[in-house]
CSV table of C-alpha atoms in Angstrom, one decimal:
chain,number,residue,atom,x,y,z
A,1,ASP,CA,4.9,14.8,1.7
A,2,SER,CA,2.0,12.7,3.1
A,3,GLY,CA,2.3,14.0,6.6
A,4,VAL,CA,3.0,10.5,8.0
A,5,THR,CA,6.5,10.2,9.5
A,6,GLN,CA,8.4,7.0,10.1
A,7,THR,CA,11.7,6.5,11.9
A,8,PRO,CA,14.3,5.2,11.3
A,9,LYS,CA,14.6,5.4,7.6
A,10,HIS,CA,17.1,2.6,7.5
A,11,LEU,CA,17.9,-0.2,9.9
A,12,ILE,CA,20.6,-2.8,9.7
A,13,THR,CA,20.7,-5.6,12.3
A,14,ALA,CA,21.6,-9.2,12.8
A,15,THR,CA,19.5,-12.3,12.9
A,16,GLY,CA,17.9,-13.0,16.3
A,17,GLN,CA,17.8,-9.3,17.3
A,18,ARG,CA,14.8,-7.2,18.1
A,19,VAL,CA,13.9,-3.8,16.5
A,20,THR,CA,11.2,-1.2,17.0
A,21,LEU,CA,9.9,0.9,14.1
A,22,ARG,CA,8.0,4.1,14.9
A,23,CYS,CA,5.2,5.9,13.0
A,24,SER,CA,3.5,9.2,13.6
A,25,PRO,CA,0.2,9.6,11.7
A,26,ARG,CA,-1.0,12.7,10.0
A,27,SER,CA,-2.4,15.3,12.4
A,28,GLY,CA,-6.0,14.3,13.1
A,29,ASP,CA,-5.8,10.7,11.9
A,30,LEU,CA,-6.9,8.1,14.4
A,31,SER,CA,-6.3,5.0,12.4
A,32,VAL,CA,-2.8,3.5,11.7
A,33,TYR,CA,-1.9,0.6,9.5
A,34,TRP,CA,1.3,-1.3,9.1
A,35,TYR,CA,2.4,-3.0,5.9
A,36,GLN,CA,5.4,-5.0,4.8
A,37,GLN,CA,6.7,-4.7,1.3
A,38,SER,CA,9.1,-7.3,-0.1
A,39,LEU,CA,10.2,-8.0,-3.7
A,40,ASP,CA,8.5,-11.4,-3.9
A,41,GLN,CA,5.3,-10.8,-1.8
A,42,GLY,CA,4.5,-7.2,-2.7
A,43,LEU,CA,2.7,-5.0,-0.1
A,44,GLN,CA,1.2,-7.0,2.6
A,45,PHE,CA,-1.1,-5.7,5.3
A,46,LEU,CA,0.1,-6.5,8.8
A,47,ILE,CA,-2.1,-4.8,11.4
A,48,GLN,CA,-4.4,-1.9,12.0
A,49,TYR,CA,-5.1,0.2,15.1
A,50,TYR,CA,-7.8,2.8,15.7
A,51,ASN,CA,-7.6,5.2,18.5
A,52,GLY,CA,-5.4,2.9,20.5
A,53,GLU,CA,-7.2,-0.3,19.9
A,54,GLU,CA,-6.3,-3.1,17.6
A,55,ARG,CA,-8.9,-3.1,14.8
A,56,ALA,CA,-7.7,-5.7,12.2
A,57,LYS,CA,-5.0,-8.2,11.7
A,58,GLY,CA,-3.5,-9.4,8.5
A,59,ASN,CA,-0.5,-11.6,7.8
A,60,ILE,CA,1.5,-10.6,10.9
A,61,LEU,CA,3.9,-13.2,12.4
A,62,GLU,CA,3.7,-14.0,16.1
A,63,ARG,CA,7.3,-12.6,16.4
A,64,PHE,CA,5.9,-9.2,15.5
A,65,SER,CA,3.7,-7.0,17.6
A,66,ALA,CA,2.4,-3.5,17.5
A,67,GLN,CA,0.7,-0.9,19.6
A,68,GLN,CA,-0.8,2.6,19.3
A,69,PHE,CA,-0.1,5.0,22.1
A,70,PRO,CA,-2.5,7.7,23.6
A,71,ASP,CA,-0.8,10.4,21.5
A,72,LEU,CA,-1.7,8.1,18.5
A,73,HIS,CA,1.8,7.3,17.4
A,74,SER,CA,2.4,3.6,16.7
A,75,GLU,CA,5.3,1.2,17.1
A,76,LEU,CA,5.9,-2.0,15.3
A,77,ASN,CA,8.2,-4.4,17.2
A,78,LEU,CA,10.0,-7.2,15.3
A,79,SER,CA,11.8,-9.8,17.4
A,80,SER,CA,13.9,-12.9,16.8
A,81,LEU,CA,14.6,-11.5,13.4
A,82,GLU,CA,15.3,-13.7,10.4
A,83,LEU,CA,16.9,-13.0,7.0
A,84,GLY,CA,13.5,-13.2,5.4
A,85,ASP,CA,12.2,-10.3,7.5
A,86,SER,CA,14.4,-7.9,5.4
A,87,ALA,CA,11.8,-5.6,3.7
A,88,LEU,CA,10.4,-2.2,3.6
A,89,TYR,CA,7.9,-1.5,6.4
A,90,PHE,CA,5.3,1.1,5.7
A,91,CYS,CA,2.9,2.9,8.0
A,92,ALA,CA,-0.3,4.5,6.7
A,93,SER,CA,-2.9,6.5,8.5
A,94,SER,CA,-6.5,7.7,7.9
A,95,VAL,CA,-9.0,9.8,9.8
A,96,THR,CA,-11.3,7.0,10.4
A,97,PRO,CA,-11.1,3.2,9.8
A,98,SER,CA,-10.8,3.0,6.0
A,99,THR,CA,-13.9,1.9,4.2
A,100,GLY,CA,-12.4,2.5,0.8
A,101,GLN,CA,-13.8,6.0,0.8
A,102,GLU,CA,-11.2,7.1,3.3
A,103,THR,CA,-7.8,7.5,1.8
A,104,GLN,CA,-4.9,5.9,3.5
A,105,TYR,CA,-1.8,8.1,3.5
A,106,PHE,CA,1.5,6.3,3.5
A,107,GLY,CA,4.7,7.2,5.2
A,108,PRO,CA,8.2,7.0,3.5
A,109,GLY,CA,8.9,3.6,5.0
A,110,THR,CA,11.6,2.0,7.1
A,111,ARG,CA,14.1,-0.2,5.1
A,112,LEU,CA,15.1,-3.1,7.3
A,113,LEU,CA,18.1,-5.3,6.4
A,114,VAL,CA,18.7,-8.4,8.5
A,115,LEU,CA,22.2,-9.8,8.1
B,1,GLN,CA,-3.6,-18.3,-6.2
B,2,LYS,CA,-3.3,-14.7,-5.1
B,3,GLU,CA,-6.5,-12.7,-4.5
B,4,VAL,CA,-5.1,-9.9,-6.7
B,5,GLU,CA,-2.9,-10.5,-9.8
B,6,GLN,CA,-0.9,-7.8,-11.5
B,7,ASP,CA,1.7,-8.1,-14.2
B,8,PRO,CA,5.0,-7.0,-12.6
B,9,GLY,CA,6.4,-5.7,-15.9
B,10,PRO,CA,8.7,-4.0,-16.4
B,11,LEU,CA,6.8,-1.9,-19.0
B,12,SER,CA,8.6,0.7,-21.1
B,13,VAL,CA,6.8,3.1,-23.4
B,14,PRO,CA,7.8,6.2,-25.3
B,15,GLU,CA,6.8,9.6,-24.0
B,16,GLY,CA,3.3,10.7,-25.2
B,17,ALA,CA,2.0,7.1,-25.5
B,18,ILE,CA,-1.1,5.8,-23.8
B,19,VAL,CA,-0.3,3.4,-21.0
B,20,SER,CA,-2.7,0.6,-19.9
B,21,LEU,CA,-2.1,-1.1,-16.6
B,22,ASN,CA,-4.3,-3.9,-15.4
B,23,CYS,CA,-5.2,-6.1,-12.4
B,24,THR,CA,-7.5,-9.1,-12.1
B,25,TYR,CA,-9.0,-10.4,-8.9
B,26,SER,CA,-10.7,-13.5,-7.7
B,27,ASN,CA,-12.8,-12.3,-4.7
B,28,SER,CA,-16.2,-10.9,-5.8
B,29,ALA,CA,-16.6,-9.2,-2.4
B,30,PHE,CA,-14.2,-6.4,-3.4
B,31,GLN,CA,-16.1,-3.2,-3.8
B,32,TYR,CA,-13.5,-0.5,-3.5
B,33,PHE,CA,-10.7,-0.2,-6.1
B,34,MET,CA,-7.7,2.0,-5.9
B,35,TRP,CA,-4.5,2.7,-7.8
B,36,TYR,CA,-1.5,3.8,-6.0
B,37,ARG,CA,1.7,5.2,-7.5
B,38,GLN,CA,5.0,4.5,-5.8
B,39,TYR,CA,8.2,6.3,-6.8
B,40,SER,CA,11.5,4.6,-6.0
B,41,ARG,CA,12.3,4.8,-2.2
B,42,LYS,CA,9.0,6.5,-1.4
B,43,GLY,CA,5.7,5.4,0.1
B,44,PRO,CA,2.7,4.7,-2.2
B,45,GLU,CA,0.4,7.6,-2.9
B,46,LEU,CA,-3.2,7.3,-3.9
B,47,LEU,CA,-3.9,8.2,-7.6
B,48,MET,CA,-7.4,7.0,-8.2
B,49,TYR,CA,-10.3,5.6,-6.3
B,50,THR,CA,-13.5,4.0,-7.7
B,51,TYR,CA,-16.4,2.3,-6.1
B,52,SER,CA,-18.0,-0.7,-7.8
B,53,SER,CA,-18.1,-0.8,-11.6
B,54,GLY,CA,-17.6,2.1,-14.0
B,55,ASN,CA,-15.1,4.6,-15.1
B,56,LYS,CA,-13.5,7.6,-13.4
B,57,GLU,CA,-11.4,10.2,-15.0
B,58,ASP,CA,-8.9,12.6,-13.4
B,59,GLY,CA,-6.8,14.6,-15.8
B,60,ARG,CA,-4.6,12.3,-17.8
B,61,PHE,CA,-5.7,9.3,-15.7
B,62,THR,CA,-8.7,7.0,-16.2
B,63,ALA,CA,-9.6,4.1,-13.9
B,64,GLN,CA,-12.0,1.4,-15.1
B,65,VAL,CA,-13.7,-1.3,-13.1
B,66,ASP,CA,-15.4,-4.3,-14.7
B,67,LYS,CA,-16.8,-6.3,-11.9
B,68,SER,CA,-18.4,-8.9,-14.1
B,69,SER,CA,-14.9,-9.8,-15.4
B,70,LYS,CA,-13.2,-9.1,-12.1
B,71,TYR,CA,-10.8,-6.8,-14.0
B,72,ILE,CA,-9.6,-3.3,-13.3
B,73,SER,CA,-7.5,-0.9,-15.5
B,74,LEU,CA,-5.7,2.3,-15.2
B,75,PHE,CA,-5.0,4.3,-18.4
B,76,ILE,CA,-2.5,7.1,-18.6
B,77,ARG,CA,-2.8,9.5,-21.6
B,78,ASP,CA,0.0,11.6,-22.9
B,79,SER,CA,2.5,9.8,-20.7
B,80,GLN,CA,5.4,11.8,-19.2
B,81,PRO,CA,8.8,10.8,-17.9
B,82,SER,CA,7.5,11.9,-14.5
B,83,ASP,CA,5.0,9.1,-14.7
B,84,SER,CA,7.8,6.6,-14.4
B,85,ALA,CA,7.1,4.7,-11.2
B,86,THR,CA,5.6,1.5,-9.9
B,87,TYR,CA,1.8,1.4,-10.0
B,88,LEU,CA,-0.1,-0.8,-7.5
B,89,CYS,CA,-3.7,-1.7,-7.6
B,90,ALA,CA,-5.5,-2.2,-4.3
B,91,MET,CA,-8.9,-3.5,-3.3
B,92,GLU,CA,-11.1,-3.5,-0.3
B,93,ARG,CA,-14.2,-5.3,0.9
B,94,VAL,CA,-17.0,-3.4,2.4
B,95,GLY,CA,-16.6,-3.5,6.2
B,96,ASN,CA,-13.2,-5.0,6.0
B,97,GLU,CA,-10.7,-2.2,6.4
B,98,LYS,CA,-7.5,-3.7,5.1
B,99,LEU,CA,-6.3,-3.2,1.5
B,100,THR,CA,-5.2,-6.1,-0.6
B,101,PHE,CA,-2.6,-5.0,-3.1
B,102,GLY,CA,-1.3,-6.3,-6.4
B,103,THR,CA,2.4,-6.8,-6.6
B,104,GLY,CA,2.8,-3.6,-8.7
B,105,THR,CA,3.8,-2.9,-12.3
B,106,ARG,CA,7.1,-1.0,-12.9
B,107,LEU,CA,6.6,1.6,-15.6
B,108,THR,CA,9.3,3.6,-17.4
B,109,ILE,CA,8.4,6.4,-19.8
B,110,ILE,CA,11.2,6.9,-22.3
B,111,PRO,CA,11.8,10.6,-23.3
């Protein structure tokens, strides 16, 4: 158990809908990362927050947004969902912004299925 | 062309064999190299971390980085059925805090 929690574990929804994925980082970790894992694209970095502020952006679609709250939990909002958004969404956390020397600990993921 | 290339496998080897997993990359700015193990329906967990070129050993696992060839490897000695998982290589540039992952190699150790 990495100490990172994600809810829900599974989510089934329809195209055009909006969902919110939630992540609680390990105790003491200030940095949160979101990744998308699909069969054809592998694990893709979406966005990073550090202590409530956006720190880095990756291949995140405009339909997706995220935030980190004062208690350091983070939410990833996915809107106008398309079939291709079906994937595993992982959250990871680290104490400080990762510089390679700082391990990122991954949560168990949320499996999203868009029908 | 992807920044990080990894053979997706699947790779099946008998128990006790030495396993070699590899990744190549195109961006010479990568300085940090990691291997993650991901069991089915779980999140990735960090196995090995190396900085720049060289070897690092941890128990049955050895990570090698050859920056001149832009090639990294993970060796697993005395492989066990519990090593059956997907192995992902990951890389990071100095000052750029996002990880770039390979697509992962699915490994099965046959008892």
